[in-house]
């Protein structure tokens, strides 16, 4: 069983509430941004930044996405495209949002500017363009080269040019001139917060681990929506302090940690509690994930704000080749002393599903670490069979444990 609750969760609730209330008051212009889009540049112009993917995750986690996906389908969207997109658009067309109950917002914040980066997928462009058309609002995008082995100087230069093209748009909408010092300052804050987030994730290298992948999906809120603010930095200072103390005291979130797993791919938002409980019942710690690591931008450097932003945002895991992904996974398996890797094949997000081109079997062959693929989805629970997944996961854990005994 889980031995403790993370105390910083109370502060997290406040930080997230304050973030949304600022947008309710609308004292500053609002820019929408994709989750790994140029949030720092936007914040340097004084925009409050809203992230539709965060809203999609909220629709999934509160298990209401299923009410809205059919509305988007009726309006011409396929049931097989990103269920963040379909649940978010469906909720919008239904004039409903969980932000109403959670934070008292009457609707999602109205955008003054919409910005995306297709480093993660083209879906964000289609999704955000729906809103740009609806609100008759300016939209700007970064379109970096994709699926890279390495990110070269040429690619960085291309992305820097695209970042710089956004400046006049931001100036026009915000009414402020671009200020390189403000951009440097925002990037520095973002860098500090992202390094703290990385340290938070790394506490799970300890055995017993003080923090699981499932905790990570909750505590990642500020690094997604508040990059470039002191609030995010201060939140992760508090969380890290708490977790480091746990590590020092040898206190893990499990009483007994028999098996350590890695989670690849999207969370299944509507089943976080069920899955977390399942692993806990099996004395299994899911200690690391590609997902939570997606917001580690350790290459940010305020001395080279454009180049380092272009590099950090282009070299994210989701935007890399199978070869680069394999190398990164191998490193994490070693660093976190992983016993098995679970790949979530998310039906409506092929971009963040790495099980479709043989990676699990190649990884197993090259590392000897067992792998498992489970089918599901980020928001659309029609693609997830609970009974079948429980059987697969429990069998996988049993196999790992019996191999350990034989070894
Ligand atoms: S990465 Fe996947 S889940 Fe995220 S917006 Fe793109 S398609 Fe949707």
XYZ file of C-alpha atoms and ligand atoms in Angstrom:
415
model
C 0.000 0.000 0.000
C 0.981 3.661 -0.448
C 2.607 4.902 2.737
C 2.065 8.667 2.555
C 0.538 11.596 0.763
C 2.732 14.303 -0.757
C 2.306 17.374 1.477
C 3.134 19.849 -1.309
C -0.134 18.828 -3.002
C -1.935 21.511 -0.980
C 0.399 24.185 -2.309
C -0.027 22.750 -5.809
C -3.798 23.267 -5.591
C -3.265 26.909 -4.620
C -0.719 27.528 -7.387
C -3.055 26.075 -10.017
C -6.091 27.943 -8.640
C -4.213 31.258 -8.703
C -3.080 30.567 -12.261
C -6.648 30.102 -13.489
C -8.052 32.984 -11.422
C -5.588 35.377 -13.066
C -7.133 34.472 -16.396
C -10.618 34.939 -14.993
C -9.727 38.483 -13.971
C -8.185 39.037 -17.435
C -5.886 41.868 -16.416
C -3.444 40.895 -19.189
C -3.946 39.700 -22.752
C -4.255 35.937 -23.092
C -2.250 33.750 -25.449
C -3.045 30.103 -26.002
C -0.044 27.857 -26.431
C 0.623 24.178 -27.144
C 2.144 22.344 -24.180
C 5.679 22.399 -25.585
C 5.224 25.679 -27.418
C 7.172 28.946 -26.897
C 5.583 29.898 -23.567
C 8.628 31.927 -22.456
C 8.495 34.215 -25.479
C 4.773 34.803 -24.883
C 5.267 35.531 -21.186
C 8.010 38.025 -22.019
C 5.294 40.125 -23.732
C 3.139 39.982 -20.588
C 0.616 37.443 -21.894
C -1.130 35.099 -19.485
C -0.703 31.740 -21.160
C -3.478 29.152 -21.428
C -2.822 25.561 -22.560
C -5.691 23.696 -24.267
C -3.900 20.365 -23.668
C -4.106 20.994 -19.935
C -7.848 21.432 -20.442
C -7.949 18.176 -22.443
C -6.175 16.372 -19.604
C -8.675 17.827 -17.132
C -11.563 16.559 -19.271
C -9.896 13.124 -19.293
C -9.023 13.030 -15.601
C -12.522 14.096 -14.550
C -13.901 11.385 -16.887
C -16.213 13.695 -18.765
C -14.283 13.529 -22.066
C -16.617 10.696 -23.143
C -19.575 13.104 -22.991
C -17.961 15.512 -25.420
C -16.062 13.379 -27.936
C -19.344 12.406 -29.707
C -20.214 16.114 -30.064
C -16.970 16.730 -31.979
C -17.564 13.594 -34.064
C -21.017 14.934 -35.008
C -19.264 18.095 -36.133
C -16.980 16.281 -38.532
C -14.011 15.133 -36.437
C -12.944 11.505 -36.642
C -13.131 9.362 -33.493
C -9.544 8.377 -34.288
C -7.941 11.803 -34.011
C -6.418 13.085 -30.764
C -9.022 12.796 -28.011
C -7.684 15.970 -26.375
C -8.795 17.698 -29.566
C -12.177 15.995 -29.830
C -13.065 16.243 -26.127
C -11.941 19.872 -25.953
C -13.810 20.944 -29.096
C -16.853 18.891 -28.033
C -16.907 20.588 -24.622
C -16.567 23.996 -26.280
C -19.455 23.279 -28.653
C -21.485 22.161 -25.615
C -20.569 25.422 -23.871
C -19.228 23.527 -20.859
C -15.885 23.270 -19.055
C -14.692 21.714 -15.791
C -12.995 25.094 -15.115
C -16.498 26.228 -14.148
C -16.741 23.905 -11.121
C -13.052 23.908 -10.291
C -12.194 27.595 -10.513
C -15.430 29.483 -11.164
C -14.517 30.450 -14.747
C -17.662 30.814 -16.825
C -15.862 29.538 -19.930
C -12.403 28.729 -21.198
C -10.339 31.954 -21.423
C -10.933 33.875 -24.643
C -7.677 34.090 -26.626
C -6.109 37.288 -27.954
C -3.445 35.223 -29.720
C -3.035 31.505 -30.458
C 0.416 29.922 -30.813
C 1.503 26.339 -31.372
C 4.599 24.295 -32.112
C 4.238 21.178 -34.260
C 7.282 19.639 -32.533
C 4.788 17.259 -30.907
C 2.224 16.711 -33.685
C 0.320 18.407 -36.494
C -2.899 17.901 -34.506
C -2.226 21.014 -32.422
C -2.288 23.100 -35.612
C -5.678 21.725 -36.709
C -7.081 21.885 -33.185
C -5.948 25.468 -32.535
C -6.994 26.633 -35.991
C -10.574 25.672 -35.122
C -10.466 28.243 -32.300
C -8.577 30.838 -34.332
C -11.395 30.699 -36.882
C -14.068 30.804 -34.209
C -12.588 33.750 -32.315
C -11.253 35.481 -35.444
C -7.978 35.635 -33.564
C -4.386 35.788 -34.888
C -2.619 32.438 -34.962
C 1.120 31.755 -35.322
C 3.011 28.498 -35.451
C 6.473 26.992 -35.307
C 6.963 24.060 -37.687
C 10.292 22.414 -36.881
C 11.772 19.465 -38.759
C 10.594 16.250 -37.157
C 11.800 12.756 -36.156
C 15.447 13.751 -35.844
C 18.456 11.637 -34.858
C 20.333 14.745 -33.808
C 19.359 18.407 -33.923
C 21.872 20.161 -36.168
C 22.864 23.820 -36.505
C 20.794 24.101 -39.714
C 17.665 22.974 -37.942
C 18.250 25.322 -35.041
C 18.713 28.257 -37.433
C 15.463 27.398 -39.187
C 13.517 27.244 -35.919
C 15.127 30.464 -34.640
C 13.869 32.226 -37.797
C 10.378 30.877 -37.103
C 10.523 32.028 -33.463
C 11.614 35.495 -34.566
C 8.748 35.687 -37.099
C 6.344 35.540 -34.173
C 7.723 38.717 -32.612
C 5.772 41.262 -34.730
C 2.576 39.279 -34.160
C 3.156 39.283 -30.379
C 4.029 43.008 -30.462
C 0.861 43.867 -32.344
C -1.451 41.856 -30.077
C 0.202 42.772 -26.760
C 0.897 46.401 -27.666
C 4.430 45.969 -26.268
C 7.810 46.129 -28.008
C 9.913 42.988 -27.813
C 12.363 43.248 -24.902
C 15.309 40.842 -25.138
C 16.105 41.313 -21.442
C 12.579 40.350 -20.464
C 12.852 37.280 -22.696
C 16.184 36.346 -21.086
C 14.696 36.784 -17.626
C 11.650 34.613 -18.447
C 13.826 31.941 -20.009
C 16.104 31.930 -16.966
C 13.114 31.404 -14.668
C 11.848 28.650 -16.937
C 15.291 27.041 -16.977
C 15.515 27.097 -13.197
C 12.035 25.587 -12.832
C 12.696 22.886 -15.415
C 15.947 21.865 -13.692
C 14.090 21.638 -10.382
C 11.407 19.521 -12.072
C 14.166 17.280 -13.426
C 15.567 16.921 -9.888
C 12.080 16.067 -8.624
C 11.828 13.274 -11.204
C 15.324 12.074 -10.373
C 14.423 11.521 -6.704
C 12.698 8.365 -7.988
C 16.139 6.935 -8.797
C 16.289 6.143 -5.092
C 14.981 2.818 -3.925
C 12.464 2.930 -2.370
C 11.274 5.728 -4.661
C 9.515 8.680 -2.985
C 7.559 9.696 -6.100
C 5.784 7.731 -8.849
C 4.880 8.402 -12.465
C 1.285 8.862 -11.271
C 2.382 11.528 -8.769
C 4.310 13.125 -11.622
C 1.183 13.458 -13.790
C -0.392 15.570 -11.032
C 2.648 17.581 -9.926
C 3.709 18.473 -13.484
C 0.929 21.118 -13.647
C 3.159 24.157 -12.978
C 5.965 23.099 -15.327
C 3.419 22.858 -18.134
C 1.316 25.955 -17.505
C 3.606 28.275 -15.492
C 6.964 28.005 -17.255
C 8.796 31.308 -16.996
C 7.244 32.365 -13.667
C 8.541 32.516 -10.097
C 5.475 30.521 -8.999
C 6.649 27.436 -10.910
C 10.199 27.768 -9.638
C 9.110 28.183 -6.033
C 6.665 25.308 -6.240
C 9.363 22.876 -7.370
C 11.770 24.140 -4.705
C 9.149 23.155 -2.095
C 8.317 19.805 -3.677
C 11.983 18.891 -4.148
C 12.774 19.695 -0.529
C 9.978 17.403 0.630
C 11.052 14.534 -1.624
C 14.746 14.871 -0.782
C 13.820 14.562 2.884
C 11.893 11.378 2.093
C 14.888 9.971 0.240
C 17.188 10.854 3.130
C 14.856 9.049 5.532
C 14.612 6.025 3.234
C 10.880 6.610 2.885
C 9.363 5.319 -0.344
C 5.737 5.598 -1.453
C 5.497 1.798 -1.198
C 6.045 -0.188 1.970
C 7.686 -2.854 -0.154
C 9.148 -2.142 -3.609
C 9.565 -5.441 -5.459
C 9.579 -4.209 -9.033
C 10.475 -0.932 -10.795
C 8.758 -0.083 -14.083
C 9.060 2.611 -16.741
C 5.917 4.061 -18.418
C 6.229 5.094 -22.060
C 3.556 7.152 -23.792
C 0.556 9.166 -22.688
C -1.133 8.743 -19.312
C -4.632 7.222 -19.353
C -6.119 10.207 -17.580
C -9.431 8.653 -16.562
C -7.701 5.608 -15.055
C -4.809 7.150 -13.130
C -6.163 6.153 -9.714
C -7.129 2.653 -10.830
C -3.711 2.021 -12.393
C -1.790 3.578 -9.520
C -3.678 1.333 -7.059
C -3.077 -1.711 -9.254
C 0.699 -1.213 -9.264
C 0.739 -0.453 -5.547
C -1.202 -3.651 -4.789
C 1.470 -5.516 -6.718
C 4.346 -3.813 -4.811
C 5.422 -2.250 -8.070
C 6.762 1.266 -8.407
C 6.343 3.017 -11.764
C 9.345 5.271 -11.230
C 9.923 7.084 -14.529
C 8.259 7.982 -17.801
C 8.901 9.596 -21.131
C 5.811 11.742 -20.508
C 6.904 13.520 -17.324
C 10.383 14.027 -18.785
C 8.843 15.892 -21.736
C 9.003 19.128 -19.736
C 12.708 18.925 -18.932
C 14.319 21.627 -21.097
C 17.808 21.558 -19.671
C 19.292 23.313 -22.725
C 17.599 26.646 -22.056
C 20.274 29.312 -21.770
C 19.367 32.967 -21.293
C 22.664 34.019 -22.898
C 21.451 32.495 -26.194
C 17.673 32.769 -25.716
C 16.535 32.058 -29.287
C 19.073 29.358 -30.147
C 18.679 27.517 -26.866
C 14.857 27.674 -27.032
C 14.953 26.348 -30.585
C 17.259 23.511 -29.526
C 15.358 22.609 -26.358
C 11.958 22.569 -28.044
C 13.136 20.718 -31.145
C 15.036 17.959 -29.399
C 12.166 16.756 -27.185
C 11.673 12.999 -27.084
C 8.423 12.968 -29.093
C 10.168 14.770 -31.959
C 13.041 12.304 -32.261
C 13.835 9.327 -34.476
C 13.325 5.748 -33.300
C 17.101 5.490 -32.943
C 17.329 8.544 -30.675
C 14.331 7.313 -28.661
C 15.973 3.908 -28.230
C 19.195 5.511 -26.947
C 17.295 7.716 -24.494
C 15.212 4.807 -23.203
C 18.357 2.746 -22.647
C 19.869 5.560 -20.573
C 16.752 5.885 -18.432
C 16.498 2.106 -17.934
C 19.994 2.133 -16.531
C 19.695 5.310 -14.453
C 16.419 4.288 -12.798
C 17.335 0.571 -12.525
C 14.221 -0.438 -14.448
C 12.960 -4.043 -14.362
C 10.418 -3.657 -17.163
C 9.061 -1.097 -19.646
C 5.354 -0.646 -20.220
C 4.367 0.966 -23.530
C 0.953 2.588 -23.644
C -0.289 2.390 -27.230
C -2.669 5.315 -27.169
C -5.215 4.852 -29.924
C -5.797 8.507 -30.724
C -2.200 9.699 -30.284
C 0.150 7.837 -32.544
C 2.616 10.711 -32.066
C 3.222 9.780 -28.466
C 2.845 5.999 -28.867
C 6.127 4.224 -29.463
C 4.904 0.660 -29.753
C 3.930 0.651 -33.414
C 7.241 0.221 -35.235
C 8.829 -2.581 -33.223
C 10.549 -0.460 -30.561
C 9.391 -2.645 -27.601
C 10.833 -5.834 -29.099
C 14.061 -4.139 -30.221
C 14.470 -2.622 -26.771
C 13.957 -6.009 -25.136
C 16.422 -7.637 -27.525
C 19.126 -5.030 -26.944
C 18.736 -4.581 -23.172
C 17.222 -7.868 -21.995
C 14.591 -5.812 -20.142
C 11.042 -7.163 -20.580
C 8.518 -4.925 -22.311
C 4.730 -4.900 -22.378
C 2.288 -3.084 -24.657
C -1.130 -2.121 -23.338
C -3.807 -0.554 -25.485
C -5.723 2.440 -24.287
C -6.117 6.145 -24.805
C -5.420 9.456 -23.131
C -9.093 10.489 -22.859
C -11.285 8.082 -24.813
C -11.894 5.199 -22.426
C -13.715 3.190 -25.096
C -10.242 2.156 -26.239
C -9.216 0.830 -22.816
C -10.224 -2.583 -21.501
C -9.715 -2.525 -17.758
C -10.043 -6.296 -17.196
C -7.685 -7.166 -20.053
C -5.110 -4.587 -18.974
C -5.124 -5.768 -15.349
C -4.469 -9.340 -16.481
C -1.668 -8.251 -18.811
C 0.002 -6.033 -16.216
C -0.220 -8.562 -13.379
C 1.147 -11.333 -15.582
C 3.982 -9.040 -16.678
C 4.907 -8.244 -13.073
C 4.767 -11.940 -12.101
C 7.090 -12.807 -15.007
C 9.576 -10.109 -13.981
C 9.549 -11.313 -10.398
C 10.000 -14.957 -11.308
C 12.914 -14.032 -13.605
C 14.474 -12.097 -10.732
C 14.236 -15.178 -8.485
C 15.854 -17.336 -11.172
C 18.660 -14.833 -11.812
S 0.796 14.832 -28.908
Fe -0.924 13.431 -29.063
S -2.218 13.901 -27.319
Fe -0.814 15.625 -27.579
S -1.993 17.075 -28.859
Fe -0.721 15.814 -30.218
S -2.051 14.110 -30.860
Fe -2.980 15.093 -29.050
